[in-house]
mmCIF file of C-alpha atoms in Angstrom:
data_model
loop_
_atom_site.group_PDB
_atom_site.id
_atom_site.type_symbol
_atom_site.label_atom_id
_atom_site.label_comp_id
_atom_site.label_asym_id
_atom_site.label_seq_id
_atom_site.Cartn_x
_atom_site.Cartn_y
_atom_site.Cartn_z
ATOM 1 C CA UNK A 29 -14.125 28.963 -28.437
ATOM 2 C CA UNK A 30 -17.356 28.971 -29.850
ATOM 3 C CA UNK A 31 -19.644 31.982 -29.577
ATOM 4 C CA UNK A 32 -22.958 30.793 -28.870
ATOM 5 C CA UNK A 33 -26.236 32.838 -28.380
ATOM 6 C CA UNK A 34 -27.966 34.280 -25.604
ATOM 7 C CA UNK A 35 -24.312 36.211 -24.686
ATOM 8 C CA UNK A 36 -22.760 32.214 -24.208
ATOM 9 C CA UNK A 37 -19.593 30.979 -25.412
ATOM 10 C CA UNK A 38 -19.011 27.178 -25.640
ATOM 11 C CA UNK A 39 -15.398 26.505 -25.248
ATOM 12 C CA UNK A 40 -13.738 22.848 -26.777
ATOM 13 C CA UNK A 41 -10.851 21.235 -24.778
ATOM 14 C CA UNK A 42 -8.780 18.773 -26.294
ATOM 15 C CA UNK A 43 -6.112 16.999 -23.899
ATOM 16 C CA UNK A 44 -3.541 14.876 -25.129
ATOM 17 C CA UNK A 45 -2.555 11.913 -22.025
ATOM 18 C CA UNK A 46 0.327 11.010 -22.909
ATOM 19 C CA UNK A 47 2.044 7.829 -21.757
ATOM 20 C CA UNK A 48 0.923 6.263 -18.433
ATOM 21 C CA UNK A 49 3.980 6.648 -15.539
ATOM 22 C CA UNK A 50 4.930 3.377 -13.933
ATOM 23 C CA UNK A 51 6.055 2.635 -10.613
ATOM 24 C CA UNK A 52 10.032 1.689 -11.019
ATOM 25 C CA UNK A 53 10.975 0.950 -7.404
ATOM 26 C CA UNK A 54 9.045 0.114 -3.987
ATOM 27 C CA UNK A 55 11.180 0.790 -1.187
ATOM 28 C CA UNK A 56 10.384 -0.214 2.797
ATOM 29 C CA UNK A 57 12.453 1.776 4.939
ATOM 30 C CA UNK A 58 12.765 0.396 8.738
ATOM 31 C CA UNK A 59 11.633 -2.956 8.375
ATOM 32 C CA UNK A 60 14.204 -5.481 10.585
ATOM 33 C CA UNK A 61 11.906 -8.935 11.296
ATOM 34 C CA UNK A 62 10.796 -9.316 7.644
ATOM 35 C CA UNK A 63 13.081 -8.994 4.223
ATOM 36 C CA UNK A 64 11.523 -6.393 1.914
ATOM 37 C CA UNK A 65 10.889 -8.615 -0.265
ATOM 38 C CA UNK A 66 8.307 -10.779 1.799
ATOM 39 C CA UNK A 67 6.858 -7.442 2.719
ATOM 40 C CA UNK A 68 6.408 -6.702 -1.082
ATOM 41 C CA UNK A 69 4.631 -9.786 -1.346
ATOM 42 C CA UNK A 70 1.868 -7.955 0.465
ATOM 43 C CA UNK A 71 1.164 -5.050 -1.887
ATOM 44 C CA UNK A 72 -0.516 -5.266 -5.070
ATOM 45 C CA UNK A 73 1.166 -2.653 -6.522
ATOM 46 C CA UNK A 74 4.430 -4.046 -8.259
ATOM 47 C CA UNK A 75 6.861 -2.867 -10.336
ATOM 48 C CA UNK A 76 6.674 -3.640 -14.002
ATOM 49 C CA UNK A 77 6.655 -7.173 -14.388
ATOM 50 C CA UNK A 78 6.002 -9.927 -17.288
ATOM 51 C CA UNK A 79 2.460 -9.673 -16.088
ATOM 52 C CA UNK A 80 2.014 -6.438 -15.241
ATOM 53 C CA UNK A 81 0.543 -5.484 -18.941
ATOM 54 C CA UNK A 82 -2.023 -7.365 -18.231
ATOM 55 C CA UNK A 83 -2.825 -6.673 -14.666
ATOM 56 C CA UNK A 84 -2.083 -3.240 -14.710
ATOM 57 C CA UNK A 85 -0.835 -3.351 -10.976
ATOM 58 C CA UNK A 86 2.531 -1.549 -11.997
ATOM 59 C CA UNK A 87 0.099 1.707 -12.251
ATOM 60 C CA UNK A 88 0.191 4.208 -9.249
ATOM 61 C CA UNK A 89 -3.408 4.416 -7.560
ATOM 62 C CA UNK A 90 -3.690 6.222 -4.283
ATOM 63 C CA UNK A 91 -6.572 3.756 -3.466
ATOM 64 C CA UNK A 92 -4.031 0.927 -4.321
ATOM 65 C CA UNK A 93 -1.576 2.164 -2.509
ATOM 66 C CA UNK A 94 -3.761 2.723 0.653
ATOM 67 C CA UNK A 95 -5.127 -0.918 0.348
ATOM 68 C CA UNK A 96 -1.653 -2.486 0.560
ATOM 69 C CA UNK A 97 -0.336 0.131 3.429
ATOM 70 C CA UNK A 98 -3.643 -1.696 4.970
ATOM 71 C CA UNK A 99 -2.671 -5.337 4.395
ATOM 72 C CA UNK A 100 1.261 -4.396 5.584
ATOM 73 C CA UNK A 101 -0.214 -3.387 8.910
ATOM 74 C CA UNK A 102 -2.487 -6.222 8.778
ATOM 75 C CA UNK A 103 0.686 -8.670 7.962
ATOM 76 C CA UNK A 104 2.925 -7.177 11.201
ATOM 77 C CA UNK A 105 -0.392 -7.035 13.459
ATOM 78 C CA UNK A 106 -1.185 -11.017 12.731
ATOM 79 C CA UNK A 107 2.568 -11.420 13.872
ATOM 80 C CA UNK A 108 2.067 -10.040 16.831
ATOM 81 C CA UNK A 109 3.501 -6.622 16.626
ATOM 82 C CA UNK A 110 0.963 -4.310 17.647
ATOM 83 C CA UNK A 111 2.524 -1.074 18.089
ATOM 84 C CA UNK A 112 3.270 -1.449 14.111
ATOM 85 C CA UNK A 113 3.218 2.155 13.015
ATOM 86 C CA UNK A 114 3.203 3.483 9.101
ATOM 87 C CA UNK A 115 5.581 6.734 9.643
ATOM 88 C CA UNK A 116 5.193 8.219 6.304
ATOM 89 C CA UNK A 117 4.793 7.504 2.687
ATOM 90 C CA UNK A 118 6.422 9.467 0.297
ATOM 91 C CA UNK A 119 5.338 8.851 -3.693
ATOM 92 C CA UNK A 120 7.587 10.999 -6.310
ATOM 93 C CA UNK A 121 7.446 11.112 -10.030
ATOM 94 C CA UNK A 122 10.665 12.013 -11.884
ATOM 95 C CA UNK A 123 10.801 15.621 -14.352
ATOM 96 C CA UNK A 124 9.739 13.530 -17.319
ATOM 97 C CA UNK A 125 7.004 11.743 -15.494
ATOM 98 C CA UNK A 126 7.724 8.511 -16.516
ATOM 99 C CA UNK A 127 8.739 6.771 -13.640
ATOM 100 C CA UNK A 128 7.229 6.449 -9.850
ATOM 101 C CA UNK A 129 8.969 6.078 -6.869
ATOM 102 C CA UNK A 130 7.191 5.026 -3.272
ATOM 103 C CA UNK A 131 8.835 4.913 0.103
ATOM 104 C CA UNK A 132 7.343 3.679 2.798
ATOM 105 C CA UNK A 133 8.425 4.753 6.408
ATOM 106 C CA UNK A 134 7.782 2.125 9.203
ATOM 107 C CA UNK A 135 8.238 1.544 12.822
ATOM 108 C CA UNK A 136 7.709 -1.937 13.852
ATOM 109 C CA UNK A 137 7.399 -1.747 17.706
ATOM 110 C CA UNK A 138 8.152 -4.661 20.181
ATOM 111 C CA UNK A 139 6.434 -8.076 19.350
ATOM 112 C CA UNK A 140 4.127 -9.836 21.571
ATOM 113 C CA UNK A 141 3.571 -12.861 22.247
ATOM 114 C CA UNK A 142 0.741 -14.844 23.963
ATOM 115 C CA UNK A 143 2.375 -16.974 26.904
ATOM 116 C CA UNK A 144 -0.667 -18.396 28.945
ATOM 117 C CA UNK A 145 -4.284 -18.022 27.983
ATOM 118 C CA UNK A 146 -6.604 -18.414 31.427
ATOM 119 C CA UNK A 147 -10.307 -19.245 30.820
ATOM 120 C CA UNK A 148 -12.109 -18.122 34.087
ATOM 121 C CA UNK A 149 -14.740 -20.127 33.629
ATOM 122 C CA UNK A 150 -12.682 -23.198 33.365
ATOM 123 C CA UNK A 151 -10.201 -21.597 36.160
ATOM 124 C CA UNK A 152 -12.974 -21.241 38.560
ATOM 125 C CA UNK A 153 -14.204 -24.736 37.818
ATOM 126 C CA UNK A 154 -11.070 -26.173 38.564
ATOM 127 C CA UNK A 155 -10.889 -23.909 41.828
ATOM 128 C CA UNK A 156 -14.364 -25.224 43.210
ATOM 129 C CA UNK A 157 -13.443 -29.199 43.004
#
């Protein structure tokens, strides 16, 4: 601290980082139709890699993380499971906050599938002749 004038006092903060944590393990908990590993595919987030120094995607980001929940549910949803639910997510760092950990919690509903596709327009036409 710094006394200052007019009864001020400017104060100096110094903070020290330290080393960045990195996410050691990805786990997807209730997924059946697709191996964990295709679902991984889907996230940018990754654990550390031979390329990861470079991207940097081995570096927990709740934005990151939100983006890729997004494309999972995007991935089951193109695949026709539509009551694909996201249960929970659970991110922990150990004591020496080194290391990150993310679970993911899923439900992946019944899958639909599109058996007949009318066209009333064209069905009506067809009805008329």
């Amino acid at each position: 601290m710094t006394p200052l004038e007019r009864n001020r006092v400017g104060v100096n903060i110094a903070v020290t980082e330290g080393e960045v944590a990195k996410i050691r393990g990805i786990n997807i908990v209730g997924a059946e139709a697709f191996s964990e590993d295709e679902l991984l595919g889907q996230f940018t987030l990754r654990t550390p890699g031979w390329l990861t120094w470079y991207t940097k995607h081995d570096r927990y980001a709740r934005e990151r993380l939100a983006a890729d929940l997004e494309a999972l549910r995007a991935y089951y949803q193109n695949r026709g499971y539509l009551d694909f639910n996201i249960e929970s997510t659970q991110v922990s760092i150990t004591p020496d906050r080194r290391d990150i950990y993310i679970t993911v919690n899923l439900v992946e509903g019944e899958k639909y599938t599109v058996t007949e596709v009318i066209d009333t327009c064209v069905d009506s036409m067809l009805k008329s002749r």
